[in-house]
Amino acid sequence: MAKAKEKDRIKKHVNIVNRRASFEYQFLDKYTAGVMLKGTEIKSIREGKVNMQDGYGVIHNGELFLHNMHISTYTEGTHYNHEPMRVRKLLLNRSELKKLEKGLQEQGVTIIPIRVFISDRGFAKVEIALARGKKLHDKREDIKAKDVKREMERGF
């Protein structure tokens, strides 16, 4: 009984966010995709050992693949352990893939991972965004807006 409660607690707390993405990119559209993983990869994700700051998505032959997302090797794994930087296939509906393909036709638009989490059913999911890189003045405006909001909450 105690093990079941511990597993539920671990499942609910896996929420790995790419904080740098919201600073570097303007999100045009967001999607939630399943990920095809190996056994040791899901165990590493549950431990929170994921780095997706350099990650990006590529559409190849009508399928979406995630490159440069680092999932550390599982410490208890054997010789069947996974390669940390391997290319992973993302699972989306065909209509969502077509929307992404259409969005990628624009200049300066890319697909980036925003967040990795475990769903209610225990599957690993990646929230991806169709994003456009921000210019320096856009970043300054965002920082200014955050400062104003923070001051308003303080009551100054």
PDB file of C-alpha atoms in Angstrom:
ATOM      1  CA  MET A   1       0.000   0.000   0.000  1.00  0.00           C
ATOM      2  CA  ALA A   2       2.816   2.405   0.850  1.00  0.00           C
ATOM      3  CA  LYS A   3       4.558   1.751  -2.474  1.00  0.00           C
ATOM      4  CA  ALA A   4       1.411   2.654  -4.421  1.00  0.00           C
ATOM      5  CA  LYS A   5       1.118   5.990  -2.595  1.00  0.00           C
ATOM      6  CA  GLU A   6       4.803   6.721  -3.228  1.00  0.00           C
ATOM      7  CA  LYS A   7       4.405   5.992  -6.956  1.00  0.00           C
ATOM      8  CA  ASP A   8       1.401   8.352  -7.140  1.00  0.00           C
ATOM      9  CA  ARG A   9       3.392  11.060  -5.380  1.00  0.00           C
ATOM     10  CA  ILE A  10       6.309  10.666  -7.818  1.00  0.00           C
ATOM     11  CA  LYS A  11       3.997  10.733 -10.860  1.00  0.00           C
ATOM     12  CA  LYS A  12       2.336  13.987  -9.838  1.00  0.00           C
ATOM     13  CA  HIS A  13       5.550  15.884  -9.173  1.00  0.00           C
ATOM     14  CA  VAL A  14       7.240  15.335 -12.535  1.00  0.00           C
ATOM     15  CA  ASN A  15       6.928  18.683 -14.270  1.00  0.00           C
ATOM     16  CA  ILE A  16      10.154  19.751 -15.968  1.00  0.00           C
ATOM     17  CA  VAL A  17       9.902  23.217 -17.532  1.00  0.00           C
ATOM     18  CA  ASN A  18      12.147  24.892 -20.106  1.00  0.00           C
ATOM     19  CA  ARG A  19      12.209  28.331 -18.443  1.00  0.00           C
ATOM     20  CA  ARG A  20      14.614  29.828 -20.937  1.00  0.00           C
ATOM     21  CA  ALA A  21      12.201  29.148 -23.813  1.00  0.00           C
ATOM     22  CA  SER A  22       9.660  31.775 -22.725  1.00  0.00           C
ATOM     23  CA  PHE A  23      12.433  34.358 -22.510  1.00  0.00           C
ATOM     24  CA  GLU A  24      14.007  33.526 -25.884  1.00  0.00           C
ATOM     25  CA  TYR A  25      10.848  32.772 -27.921  1.00  0.00           C
ATOM     26  CA  GLN A  26       7.352  34.075 -28.522  1.00  0.00           C
ATOM     27  CA  PHE A  27       4.893  31.156 -28.523  1.00  0.00           C
ATOM     28  CA  LEU A  28       2.500  31.115 -31.466  1.00  0.00           C
ATOM     29  CA  ASP A  29       0.758  27.806 -30.740  1.00  0.00           C
ATOM     30  CA  LYS A  30       1.100  25.015 -28.144  1.00  0.00           C
ATOM     31  CA  TYR A  31       0.555  21.266 -28.468  1.00  0.00           C
ATOM     32  CA  THR A  32       0.838  18.270 -26.145  1.00  0.00           C
ATOM     33  CA  ALA A  33       2.539  15.244 -27.689  1.00  0.00           C
ATOM     34  CA  GLY A  34       3.327  11.743 -26.526  1.00  0.00           C
ATOM     35  CA  VAL A  35       6.926  10.544 -26.707  1.00  0.00           C
ATOM     36  CA  MET A  36       8.256   7.173 -27.841  1.00  0.00           C
ATOM     37  CA  LEU A  37      10.709   6.190 -25.104  1.00  0.00           C
ATOM     38  CA  LYS A  38      12.785   3.230 -24.025  1.00  0.00           C
ATOM     39  CA  GLY A  39      12.385   1.674 -20.568  1.00  0.00           C
ATOM     40  CA  THR A  40      15.311   3.401 -18.907  1.00  0.00           C
ATOM     41  CA  GLU A  41      14.326   6.786 -20.361  1.00  0.00           C
ATOM     42  CA  ILE A  42      10.991   6.903 -18.546  1.00  0.00           C
ATOM     43  CA  LYS A  43      12.757   6.027 -15.297  1.00  0.00           C
ATOM     44  CA  SER A  44      15.181   8.918 -15.764  1.00  0.00           C
ATOM     45  CA  ILE A  45      12.293  11.268 -16.551  1.00  0.00           C
ATOM     46  CA  ARG A  46      10.560  10.227 -13.331  1.00  0.00           C
ATOM     47  CA  GLU A  47      13.775  11.139 -11.506  1.00  0.00           C
ATOM     48  CA  GLY A  48      13.674  14.552 -13.241  1.00  0.00           C
ATOM     49  CA  LYS A  49      16.934  14.158 -15.165  1.00  0.00           C
ATOM     50  CA  VAL A  50      15.965  15.962 -18.372  1.00  0.00           C
ATOM     51  CA  ASN A  51      17.586  18.934 -20.100  1.00  0.00           C
ATOM     52  CA  MET A  52      15.701  20.364 -23.071  1.00  0.00           C
ATOM     53  CA  GLN A  53      17.184  23.847 -23.419  1.00  0.00           C
ATOM     54  CA  ASP A  54      18.781  23.090 -26.791  1.00  0.00           C
ATOM     55  CA  GLY A  55      15.915  20.875 -27.978  1.00  0.00           C
ATOM     56  CA  TYR A  56      14.041  21.446 -31.227  1.00  0.00           C
ATOM     57  CA  GLY A  57      11.531  19.594 -33.373  1.00  0.00           C
ATOM     58  CA  VAL A  58      11.910  18.495 -36.995  1.00  0.00           C
ATOM     59  CA  ILE A  59       9.224  17.156 -39.312  1.00  0.00           C
ATOM     60  CA  HIS A  60      10.562  14.379 -41.555  1.00  0.00           C
ATOM     61  CA  ASN A  61       8.355  12.268 -43.848  1.00  0.00           C
ATOM     62  CA  GLY A  62       5.194  13.433 -42.091  1.00  0.00           C
ATOM     63  CA  GLU A  63       6.487  12.530 -38.599  1.00  0.00           C
ATOM     64  CA  LEU A  64       7.732  14.819 -35.836  1.00  0.00           C
ATOM     65  CA  PHE A  65      11.090  14.121 -34.184  1.00  0.00           C
ATOM     66  CA  LEU A  66      12.666  15.818 -31.175  1.00  0.00           C
ATOM     67  CA  HIS A  67      16.411  16.498 -31.390  1.00  0.00           C
ATOM     68  CA  ASN A  68      18.907  17.571 -28.684  1.00  0.00           C
ATOM     69  CA  MET A  69      16.753  16.733 -25.666  1.00  0.00           C
ATOM     70  CA  HIS A  70      19.112  15.223 -23.112  1.00  0.00           C
ATOM     71  CA  ILE A  71      17.684  12.479 -20.878  1.00  0.00           C
ATOM     72  CA  SER A  72      20.448  11.280 -18.544  1.00  0.00           C
ATOM     73  CA  THR A  73      21.260   7.590 -18.418  1.00  0.00           C
ATOM     74  CA  TYR A  74      19.505   5.657 -15.692  1.00  0.00           C
ATOM     75  CA  THR A  75      21.929   4.949 -12.848  1.00  0.00           C
ATOM     76  CA  GLU A  76      20.484   1.490 -12.136  1.00  0.00           C
ATOM     77  CA  GLY A  77      20.416   0.542 -15.832  1.00  0.00           C
ATOM     78  CA  THR A  78      22.444  -2.288 -17.317  1.00  0.00           C
ATOM     79  CA  HIS A  79      23.959  -2.598 -20.768  1.00  0.00           C
ATOM     80  CA  TYR A  80      20.430  -1.965 -22.128  1.00  0.00           C
ATOM     81  CA  ASN A  81      20.637   1.682 -21.016  1.00  0.00           C
ATOM     82  CA  HIS A  82      19.639   4.341 -23.552  1.00  0.00           C
ATOM     83  CA  GLU A  83      21.758   6.921 -25.362  1.00  0.00           C
ATOM     84  CA  PRO A  84      21.157  10.349 -23.713  1.00  0.00           C
ATOM     85  CA  MET A  85      20.936  12.484 -26.884  1.00  0.00           C
ATOM     86  CA  ARG A  86      19.068  10.113 -29.166  1.00  0.00           C
ATOM     87  CA  VAL A  87      16.367  11.406 -31.522  1.00  0.00           C
ATOM     88  CA  ARG A  88      12.887  10.719 -30.142  1.00  0.00           C
ATOM     89  CA  LYS A  89       9.655  10.467 -32.113  1.00  0.00           C
ATOM     90  CA  LEU A  90       6.743  12.607 -30.937  1.00  0.00           C
ATOM     91  CA  LEU A  91       3.183  11.370 -31.327  1.00  0.00           C
ATOM     92  CA  LEU A  92       0.589  13.855 -32.610  1.00  0.00           C
ATOM     93  CA  ASN A  93      -2.619  13.700 -34.626  1.00  0.00           C
ATOM     94  CA  ARG A  94      -2.283  14.101 -38.362  1.00  0.00           C
ATOM     95  CA  SER A  95      -4.232  17.377 -38.286  1.00  0.00           C
ATOM     96  CA  GLU A  96      -1.880  18.801 -35.645  1.00  0.00           C
ATOM     97  CA  LEU A  97       1.142  17.756 -37.724  1.00  0.00           C
ATOM     98  CA  LYS A  98      -0.311  19.535 -40.763  1.00  0.00           C
ATOM     99  CA  LYS A  99      -0.832  22.721 -38.702  1.00  0.00           C
ATOM    100  CA  LEU A 100       2.782  22.530 -37.525  1.00  0.00           C
ATOM    101  CA  GLU A 101       4.041  21.987 -41.078  1.00  0.00           C
ATOM    102  CA  LYS A 102       2.047  24.984 -42.292  1.00  0.00           C
ATOM    103  CA  GLY A 103       3.400  27.118 -39.430  1.00  0.00           C
ATOM    104  CA  LEU A 104       7.002  26.130 -40.186  1.00  0.00           C
ATOM    105  CA  GLN A 105       6.701  27.617 -43.690  1.00  0.00           C
ATOM    106  CA  GLU A 106       7.010  31.092 -42.108  1.00  0.00           C
ATOM    107  CA  GLN A 107      10.450  32.651 -41.757  1.00  0.00           C
ATOM    108  CA  GLY A 108      12.054  32.357 -38.301  1.00  0.00           C
ATOM    109  CA  VAL A 109       9.551  29.864 -36.839  1.00  0.00           C
ATOM    110  CA  THR A 110      10.646  26.672 -35.088  1.00  0.00           C
ATOM    111  CA  ILE A 111       9.299  23.903 -32.856  1.00  0.00           C
ATOM    112  CA  ILE A 112      10.662  23.833 -29.293  1.00  0.00           C
ATOM    113  CA  PRO A 113       9.885  21.731 -26.210  1.00  0.00           C
ATOM    114  CA  ILE A 114       8.438  23.742 -23.333  1.00  0.00           C
ATOM    115  CA  ARG A 115       7.646  21.161 -20.681  1.00  0.00           C
ATOM    116  CA  VAL A 116       7.964  17.433 -19.945  1.00  0.00           C
ATOM    117  CA  PHE A 117       5.441  15.845 -17.597  1.00  0.00           C
ATOM    118  CA  ILE A 118       3.782  12.548 -16.696  1.00  0.00           C
ATOM    119  CA  SER A 119       0.082  12.273 -17.592  1.00  0.00           C
ATOM    120  CA  ASP A 120      -2.611  10.918 -15.286  1.00  0.00           C
ATOM    121  CA  ARG A 121      -2.284   7.526 -16.978  1.00  0.00           C
ATOM    122  CA  GLY A 122       1.473   7.441 -16.359  1.00  0.00           C
ATOM    123  CA  PHE A 123       2.688   8.291 -19.868  1.00  0.00           C
ATOM    124  CA  ALA A 124       5.449  10.815 -20.542  1.00  0.00           C
ATOM    125  CA  LYS A 125       4.218  13.838 -22.485  1.00  0.00           C
ATOM    126  CA  VAL A 126       6.035  16.791 -24.008  1.00  0.00           C
ATOM    127  CA  GLU A 127       4.397  20.167 -24.439  1.00  0.00           C
ATOM    128  CA  ILE A 128       5.799  21.727 -27.597  1.00  0.00           C
ATOM    129  CA  ALA A 129       5.319  25.164 -29.077  1.00  0.00           C
ATOM    130  CA  LEU A 130       5.469  26.673 -32.512  1.00  0.00           C
ATOM    131  CA  ALA A 131       7.691  29.628 -31.666  1.00  0.00           C
ATOM    132  CA  ARG A 132       9.381  32.664 -33.158  1.00  0.00           C
ATOM    133  CA  GLY A 133      12.619  34.029 -31.712  1.00  0.00           C
ATOM    134  CA  LYS A 134      12.365  37.326 -29.849  1.00  0.00           C
ATOM    135  CA  LYS A 135      14.427  40.356 -30.700  1.00  0.00           C
ATOM    136  CA  LEU A 136      16.327  42.261 -27.992  1.00  0.00           C
ATOM    137  CA  HIS A 137      13.698  45.007 -27.712  1.00  0.00           C
ATOM    138  CA  ASP A 138      10.965  42.363 -27.228  1.00  0.00           C
ATOM    139  CA  LYS A 139      12.916  40.885 -24.308  1.00  0.00           C
ATOM    140  CA  ARG A 140      13.318  44.325 -22.739  1.00  0.00           C
ATOM    141  CA  GLU A 141       9.569  44.974 -23.012  1.00  0.00           C
ATOM    142  CA  ASP A 142       8.829  41.627 -21.314  1.00  0.00           C
ATOM    143  CA  ILE A 143      11.209  42.427 -18.452  1.00  0.00           C
ATOM    144  CA  LYS A 144       9.609  45.874 -18.037  1.00  0.00           C
ATOM    145  CA  ALA A 145       6.102  44.355 -17.968  1.00  0.00           C
ATOM    146  CA  LYS A 146       7.169  41.788 -15.324  1.00  0.00           C
ATOM    147  CA  ASP A 147       8.680  44.548 -13.149  1.00  0.00           C
ATOM    148  CA  VAL A 148       5.503  46.643 -13.370  1.00  0.00           C
ATOM    149  CA  LYS A 149       3.353  43.628 -12.508  1.00  0.00           C
ATOM    150  CA  ARG A 150       5.570  42.766  -9.529  1.00  0.00           C
ATOM    151  CA  GLU A 151       5.363  46.353  -8.205  1.00  0.00           C
ATOM    152  CA  MET A 152       1.579  46.391  -8.595  1.00  0.00           C
ATOM    153  CA  GLU A 153       1.297  43.175  -6.554  1.00  0.00           C
ATOM    154  CA  ARG A 154       3.461  44.648  -3.799  1.00  0.00           C
ATOM    155  CA  GLY A 155       1.214  47.687  -3.623  1.00  0.00           C
ATOM    156  CA  PHE A 156       3.750  50.385  -4.445  1.00  0.00           C
TER     157      PHE A 156
END
